[in-house]
Structure formats: structure tokens, C-alpha cells
């Protein structure tokens, strides 16, 4: 049977002698069971006396309008504040949660509690969260109109509930987050862009707590997608140590963009906290003006000798554990690292085994200098419908690549 | 050198946060406000100028509380009310706010109608055009562009400063009357006094300011700058009020033209005294103020209601993403403008009613704000201090009492 928290709160509680001991004022659930199981009910006594706490084992039966206890009033404990319980009214009702399935932040109108008889007897489980109009109507009218009318009215309104498994709790206190066993693990499965949208909806403290709990890779990916003005404050809130770990996990170009927006001292501190290879790479990217090809490029690309054949190129690619993001173009260089051309992935795949790479290259050979303004990059990418464009230094040596997603970002920022 | 650099940084941060506080304070000088100040000048000359000092104080205290709540919690006022006081209270409050603000929107469009009639434009043309412009601005704009337009609108208040100077007032007397309070125990004088202070703080402003601070992304760190911005904005708004009063004191009061029916009437009355230009400046200022307020009010309402009841909201979202937000916004403008166009609609009475509605709602909003600002679990280290709390409570009590007195006077006056 399903009970609604809004209606469960306020129902009368009678002890073993049949005496009314109070009404339900709060419901505490064990957060480490899935779904959370109600383990305590707090009572309010109408006479203004201190409330009581009823352990689950002390409950005899739960009916829609009353709870009967197995013990008498004197045996009930005084309520204690224990932060490791999930307080359904205080922590959930009217608060925001993350709807993992719908990928957005929503507000809780009501909670659905499932009453069932399991292996250990009577159980009350938190089965779902009501975020729809039906819950709103119930909250508004409950107690003011007869229950039958309310049910009739409710049935005309669309129900919108989220099963508990798709709910992610928002808690702004990191310590309580641990106590409540909130890991946010479900969020790591979201696309970074969706996670970024969710993060933007949250208040700063909640955001901070969320990022503290998530792993470095997830934070790094989400951070690249978050609005630029939020990035700096998020990074700062993580503390310099953790921030350095996160930046290390980011794509070098995204990391450089991020650091370019921070105060100089913070950037230096962050780079010092990172492993030297990554730091050097980002440091180099930071040298370039933000709106030049060099500022736009990433240093993660794949370049092969132009004399290699298709079969060895394919073998080589298979052996690279971590191909660059959006990998779609292979660059060809000579012994001195000078750019000789580029081969699209599609052409490499369909090429015969022994074909030499330089025969597969796209014509004309296109590139920009690292000092070129980003306008030139956009024009070339647009004119030749490129996915990736090579960036070279003054001696035409390959130094990086601009991918089309970066170009789109520039364009949307301008537009 | 270092000192200079630090100052530069301060100024840059200041401009990054400028917007919400400045806009909110200025929009307070809407058609109702302009009428109140004009009437004060026409009836009592310079005698009531001193009230602007307490007005500034009250405005700063109340707005500062909003800015603080927004910057610290990262949540809107409606969000906080929902989370701390539950669904039913929030629903009733949102309903009251919507009705009140609809009356306010009507009053603003009445201001558009009457000011454009001075320029010889029929209200059947001016009101629909203004309504469409206002609607387009927000639906097609982004937060940044909307804010820029609003800030630009703020600069138009200079109209009143110019006409104030043009009226060649007795500066010495004006300065003296501002500093030295004069109290007359006449019903009319006291009513006017209460009216000026009551017109200062409207319930919707608190919701708007806090949401705007949140959407702008002002955080605890920038709160100090935000506070400065709020103070500067409030002072600027009061300076405008000063010039309106002075302009009417130097002209209308001097020749004994003591009664004006609305703000446009004041503009017309200026014509024989200060010339055609003064009338146009006054009417232009009124038009600007009315359009300005008419674009913020529906927006603020839509924001607040969606926030409190848990619908998606924000000018950065598209129509599809936040349908209820945009529908509510559209309906408020459509109804507000449409009702004004009904032949025989008593415009002056509408304006009166909107003030009465504001008065009913204001005490509740202020009390909620006070309770929230005092919650240390919510506000952390920026919980308002004992001394400041004393000032805030004093201000709120003062405002509530005055508002109730004003309400009583208005109801008596209308009976």
C-alpha cells in the first residue's frame, strides 16, 4: 500500500493502552538501505511538551488515520538529533533534488512511502518522489477537504513521480553528505554537458559539496562544459590541491582556457601542484593569445611519418590506449616534425593495406600558424568543411590541432 | 602602484556586479512613485523633502537584506520561503503576489497611456506597442542584454534631474528642508508623509532583487561589492525623487496649483509655468519609468512564482524549456495592458488599488525576510548581527506600521 508523506505527517499515534500520545511530526529513514527504510517516527505532543521518538520495532500497526504502538507512552525515548538519518520532512519535502533520469533539478512536492510486509515484518520504504501537479494539489488541499473528494480531484491531475533509484540528493554540508551515504555515483553516468546544466542550477554551497564527492575525471569533464564565469569559483572552492588534480584530468586546451580566466597567482599555484609534463603542456598553451589559433588549439593529436603505410598506421592507432577526444584526423609529418598533410579517419579505414599515407592525404594541405587570429581558423574550417585543422609554428612544424567543437564554441560565444 | 592596481581590481569587480541593485532601486520610481513625489512637491513645496533621508535609509536596509540573502544562499526568496515554510504558505503567497503585481502592471500601463497622451498619441496605440516591446525584450533577449536595456532605462531618469534644475528652485531652502525636518500635525501632511515612505518598498522588489542577484551569479565573495551597488542604487533613486519633488515645489506649489490627479497631470500642469519642454521632459520621464517598471514587474512575478512552485524559469531559457514561466509573463503583460484599454476603466483608481494590494502583502514578505536572515544555519557567517538585526527589525516594524496606516487612510479615503 502507498502512503503519502504529506498525509502521514500529522496522523494520531496511540500507545498500547489506547491513549493518544501525539501526532507524527517527522519520519526518519535509514539512508544506507535501497530504497531507504523508515526506522524512526518522531511525535509532536499537542500540549507543548517535548516530542517523543518511536523506534520502528515499537510500532504495532499503521492505518491510514492512526498508528498503534506496542509499548506504553512512558517507554518512548526522547528525540535525539542524529544527523545520519534521512529526515524525510526536513531533508526532502519542498527541497530540491536531482532527477537523474530527467537530467534536471526539481523540487519535491510529496513523497511516496510503500507499506509492505517483508521478511522482517512490517516495512515502510521510501519508494518515489512526487514532483508533479498531483502532489501539489494534495499538499494544498490535504486536511481542508474530505479525503474522498481529494482523491477524486487527484485522479484528474497528471501524476509525475520519480522512482527513488533515479533520485540524487542535494546536501550542502559535505560532512553530512558522507553520513547520509550520498555518493552521487549515479551522476557519473550522465553526459558531462547534462551534469554541467544541473550544476549550474544549484546554489554555490550545494555545488561545492557535489564536486567534493565526485571523482576527478567527472569533475574535470563537467567543468569543461560549465559556463566560464562559474568555472573559476568552482575550482577555487575545491581547494588548490584538489583543483590541481582536476585540471590534470582535463583536456589540455580546456585546462588552458580555464586557467586563463583565473588570477595569475592561482594559475601558478595550480601548475606547481600538477605533474610537470601536464603543467608544461598547459603552460605552453597559456602563452598564446586567447583569440589566436594557438589559444584555441589542443596539443593532443596523432601524427605519423608520411612514409608509413595504412596497415602500420591502423596497428599503431589500435595500440594507443587513450585517443584524443573527437579523434577524426591523422596528421603526417616528416623527420623534422614539419607538417606534410592530413588523412581523415574514414580514408584510412577503407585504404588498402600497403597504401602509403601521403597518397591518402587531403588536398590542399591546410594549416594555420599559431599566431593567426581565430577568424582565419573559422574561415578555413568553414570553407573546406574541416573537422580538424593543423596548427604550425614559423618553420611549419606541427604544434597542435583545432577541432570543430572548439570552433563552434567560439562562434556561439560571439553570436 | 600596488594601491592603484588594487583599486582597479575593485572597480572591475564593482562593474561586474552592477545591475540588480541599481535597477531595483531605480524602478522604484515608477508611475506611482513619481505621482507621490510630484504631489508632495505640489502640495507642500519643499517641506517634505526631509522624508527622503529616512526613505533612503529604509530602502537601503531592506534591499541590503535581499542582496545578502541572495548572495549567501544562492537561492531566490521564493525558493527559500518554499524550503523553510512549506508548500501551502508559498502557494498562497505566490497567488497574492500574482494578483498584486497584475494590479501593479496595470498601473504601469496606465502611466504609459497617460504620458503618451501628452504627446498626442492615443492609448489604443501606445499601450499595445509598449506591451509588445516589453514582451519581445525578455522573450528574445538574454539576461545580459535585458540587463543592459534596463541599465540604459535607469539613465533616462536624468530627465527629472534636468527638469528639476530648469524649474529654478530655491536651492538654499531645498537644502535646508532636506536636512531639517518639519512636522505639521495635519491629516493631509501626515498622509503624504506615510505615502512617500509607503511608496518606497514594494513586495515584488524584494523577490526581484534577490533572484537577479542569484541569476547574475553574485556569490558570498562579491557580496561586499554588491552591498555598495545596492547603496549607490538607492541613493541614485532618492536623488531622482528629490528632483521630482523640487521641480513641482518650485513651479506648481509656488503658484498655488496644489492638486494633481496623476503623474501625467503634473506634467501638463507644468506647461504654463515652466514651458513646453518641461512638460515633455516630465512626460518622457514618466513614460520611461512606466515602460521600465512594466517590463520588470511581469518578469519578476513570473520568476518568483515559478521558483516557489518549482517550475523552470529564467530569461536564459528558451520558451520550450520554461513554458509556464513565459506563459505567466505573457499573460501578465497581456492582461495588464488589455484591461487598461477597456473604455471607462478608472485609471487613477487602478493605481490606488495597486498600492493597497502592495500594502497588504508587504508585511508578510518583510517578516519572512527577517526570519530567514536570522537563520544562522542558512546564513553562516553572514547571519545578520545583533546590532544590525535591531536596525532591520526596527525598519520592518516602522514600515509595517506605516503601511497599515496608509492602507487605513486609503480605505477611508475611498469610502
JSON list of C-alpha atoms in Angstrom, two decimals, chain A residues 194-267:
[
{"chain": "A", "resi": 194, "resn": "UNK", "atom": "CA", "xyz": [23.98, 17.40, -18.74]},
{"chain": "A", "resi": 195, "resn": "UNK", "atom": "CA", "xyz": [25.85, 17.30, -15.47]},
{"chain": "A", "resi": 196, "resn": "UNK", "atom": "CA", "xyz": [27.08, 20.83, -16.14]},
{"chain": "A", "resi": 197, "resn": "UNK", "atom": "CA", "xyz": [23.49, 22.04, -16.69]},
{"chain": "A", "resi": 198, "resn": "UNK", "atom": "CA", "xyz": [22.46, 20.50, -13.39]},
{"chain": "A", "resi": 199, "resn": "UNK", "atom": "CA", "xyz": [25.39, 22.02, -11.56]},
{"chain": "A", "resi": 200, "resn": "UNK", "atom": "CA", "xyz": [24.53, 25.48, -12.88]},
{"chain": "A", "resi": 201, "resn": "UNK", "atom": "CA", "xyz": [21.07, 25.20, -11.30]},
{"chain": "A", "resi": 202, "resn": "UNK", "atom": "CA", "xyz": [22.44, 24.61, -7.82]},
{"chain": "A", "resi": 203, "resn": "UNK", "atom": "CA", "xyz": [23.35, 27.14, -5.15]},
{"chain": "A", "resi": 204, "resn": "UNK", "atom": "CA", "xyz": [27.13, 27.63, -4.68]},
{"chain": "A", "resi": 205, "resn": "UNK", "atom": "CA", "xyz": [27.35, 25.62, -1.45]},
{"chain": "A", "resi": 206, "resn": "UNK", "atom": "CA", "xyz": [25.43, 22.70, -2.91]},
{"chain": "A", "resi": 207, "resn": "UNK", "atom": "CA", "xyz": [27.59, 22.76, -5.99]},
{"chain": "A", "resi": 208, "resn": "UNK", "atom": "CA", "xyz": [30.69, 22.68, -3.89]},
{"chain": "A", "resi": 209, "resn": "UNK", "atom": "CA", "xyz": [29.51, 19.72, -1.84]},
{"chain": "A", "resi": 210, "resn": "UNK", "atom": "CA", "xyz": [28.61, 17.86, -5.02]},
{"chain": "A", "resi": 211, "resn": "UNK", "atom": "CA", "xyz": [32.02, 18.39, -6.57]},
{"chain": "A", "resi": 212, "resn": "UNK", "atom": "CA", "xyz": [33.79, 17.34, -3.40]},
{"chain": "A", "resi": 213, "resn": "UNK", "atom": "CA", "xyz": [32.01, 13.98, -3.59]},
{"chain": "A", "resi": 214, "resn": "UNK", "atom": "CA", "xyz": [32.54, 13.33, -7.30]},
{"chain": "A", "resi": 215, "resn": "UNK", "atom": "CA", "xyz": [35.73, 11.82, -8.74]},
{"chain": "A", "resi": 216, "resn": "UNK", "atom": "CA", "xyz": [38.37, 13.90, -10.51]},
{"chain": "A", "resi": 217, "resn": "UNK", "atom": "CA", "xyz": [37.56, 12.71, -14.02]},
{"chain": "A", "resi": 218, "resn": "UNK", "atom": "CA", "xyz": [33.85, 13.50, -13.72]},
{"chain": "A", "resi": 219, "resn": "UNK", "atom": "CA", "xyz": [34.57, 16.91, -12.21]},
{"chain": "A", "resi": 220, "resn": "UNK", "atom": "CA", "xyz": [37.09, 17.66, -14.97]},
{"chain": "A", "resi": 221, "resn": "UNK", "atom": "CA", "xyz": [34.67, 16.73, -17.73]},
{"chain": "A", "resi": 222, "resn": "UNK", "atom": "CA", "xyz": [31.77, 18.66, -16.22]},
{"chain": "A", "resi": 223, "resn": "UNK", "atom": "CA", "xyz": [33.97, 21.67, -15.55]},
{"chain": "A", "resi": 224, "resn": "UNK", "atom": "CA", "xyz": [34.84, 21.97, -19.24]},
{"chain": "A", "resi": 225, "resn": "UNK", "atom": "CA", "xyz": [31.13, 22.27, -20.02]},
{"chain": "A", "resi": 226, "resn": "UNK", "atom": "CA", "xyz": [30.12, 24.67, -17.25]},
{"chain": "A", "resi": 227, "resn": "UNK", "atom": "CA", "xyz": [29.62, 28.39, -18.02]},
{"chain": "A", "resi": 228, "resn": "UNK", "atom": "CA", "xyz": [33.01, 30.13, -17.93]},
{"chain": "A", "resi": 229, "resn": "UNK", "atom": "CA", "xyz": [32.00, 32.54, -15.17]},
{"chain": "A", "resi": 230, "resn": "UNK", "atom": "CA", "xyz": [31.23, 29.65, -12.83]},
{"chain": "A", "resi": 231, "resn": "UNK", "atom": "CA", "xyz": [34.40, 27.68, -13.52]},
{"chain": "A", "resi": 232, "resn": "UNK", "atom": "CA", "xyz": [36.79, 29.81, -11.55]},
{"chain": "A", "resi": 233, "resn": "UNK", "atom": "CA", "xyz": [34.61, 29.89, -8.45]},
{"chain": "A", "resi": 234, "resn": "UNK", "atom": "CA", "xyz": [34.08, 26.13, -8.56]},
{"chain": "A", "resi": 235, "resn": "UNK", "atom": "CA", "xyz": [37.78, 25.46, -8.92]},
{"chain": "A", "resi": 236, "resn": "UNK", "atom": "CA", "xyz": [38.62, 27.80, -6.08]},
{"chain": "A", "resi": 237, "resn": "UNK", "atom": "CA", "xyz": [36.06, 26.16, -3.84]},
{"chain": "A", "resi": 238, "resn": "UNK", "atom": "CA", "xyz": [37.75, 22.78, -4.32]},
{"chain": "A", "resi": 239, "resn": "UNK", "atom": "CA", "xyz": [40.99, 23.96, -2.75]},
{"chain": "A", "resi": 240, "resn": "UNK", "atom": "CA", "xyz": [44.28, 24.22, -4.59]},
{"chain": "A", "resi": 241, "resn": "UNK", "atom": "CA", "xyz": [45.28, 20.60, -4.07]},
{"chain": "A", "resi": 242, "resn": "UNK", "atom": "CA", "xyz": [42.13, 19.01, -5.41]},
{"chain": "A", "resi": 243, "resn": "UNK", "atom": "CA", "xyz": [41.89, 21.65, -8.14]},
{"chain": "A", "resi": 244, "resn": "UNK", "atom": "CA", "xyz": [45.32, 20.69, -9.45]},
{"chain": "A", "resi": 245, "resn": "UNK", "atom": "CA", "xyz": [44.24, 17.04, -9.61]},
{"chain": "A", "resi": 246, "resn": "UNK", "atom": "CA", "xyz": [41.12, 18.01, -11.53]},
{"chain": "A", "resi": 247, "resn": "UNK", "atom": "CA", "xyz": [42.93, 20.24, -14.01]},
{"chain": "A", "resi": 248, "resn": "UNK", "atom": "CA", "xyz": [45.35, 17.40, -14.68]},
{"chain": "A", "resi": 249, "resn": "UNK", "atom": "CA", "xyz": [42.44, 15.28, -15.83]},
{"chain": "A", "resi": 250, "resn": "UNK", "atom": "CA", "xyz": [41.16, 17.92, -18.25]},
{"chain": "A", "resi": 251, "resn": "UNK", "atom": "CA", "xyz": [41.96, 18.16, -21.95]},
{"chain": "A", "resi": 252, "resn": "UNK", "atom": "CA", "xyz": [44.98, 20.48, -22.20]},
{"chain": "A", "resi": 253, "resn": "UNK", "atom": "CA", "xyz": [43.15, 23.10, -24.28]},
{"chain": "A", "resi": 254, "resn": "UNK", "atom": "CA", "xyz": [40.15, 23.16, -21.92]},
{"chain": "A", "resi": 255, "resn": "UNK", "atom": "CA", "xyz": [42.53, 23.37, -18.97]},
{"chain": "A", "resi": 256, "resn": "UNK", "atom": "CA", "xyz": [44.39, 26.27, -20.55]},
{"chain": "A", "resi": 257, "resn": "UNK", "atom": "CA", "xyz": [41.11, 28.10, -21.24]},
{"chain": "A", "resi": 258, "resn": "UNK", "atom": "CA", "xyz": [40.10, 27.60, -17.63]},
{"chain": "A", "resi": 259, "resn": "UNK", "atom": "CA", "xyz": [43.41, 28.79, -16.21]},
{"chain": "A", "resi": 260, "resn": "UNK", "atom": "CA", "xyz": [43.47, 31.81, -18.49]},
{"chain": "A", "resi": 261, "resn": "UNK", "atom": "CA", "xyz": [40.38, 33.07, -16.64]},
{"chain": "A", "resi": 262, "resn": "UNK", "atom": "CA", "xyz": [41.95, 32.79, -13.17]},
{"chain": "A", "resi": 263, "resn": "UNK", "atom": "CA", "xyz": [44.12, 35.26, -11.27]},
{"chain": "A", "resi": 264, "resn": "UNK", "atom": "CA", "xyz": [47.80, 34.84, -12.09]},
{"chain": "A", "resi": 265, "resn": "UNK", "atom": "CA", "xyz": [48.83, 33.66, -8.62]},
{"chain": "A", "resi": 266, "resn": "UNK", "atom": "CA", "xyz": [46.19, 30.94, -8.61]},
{"chain": "A", "resi": 267, "resn": "UNK", "atom": "CA", "xyz": [47.30, 29.72, -12.02]}
]
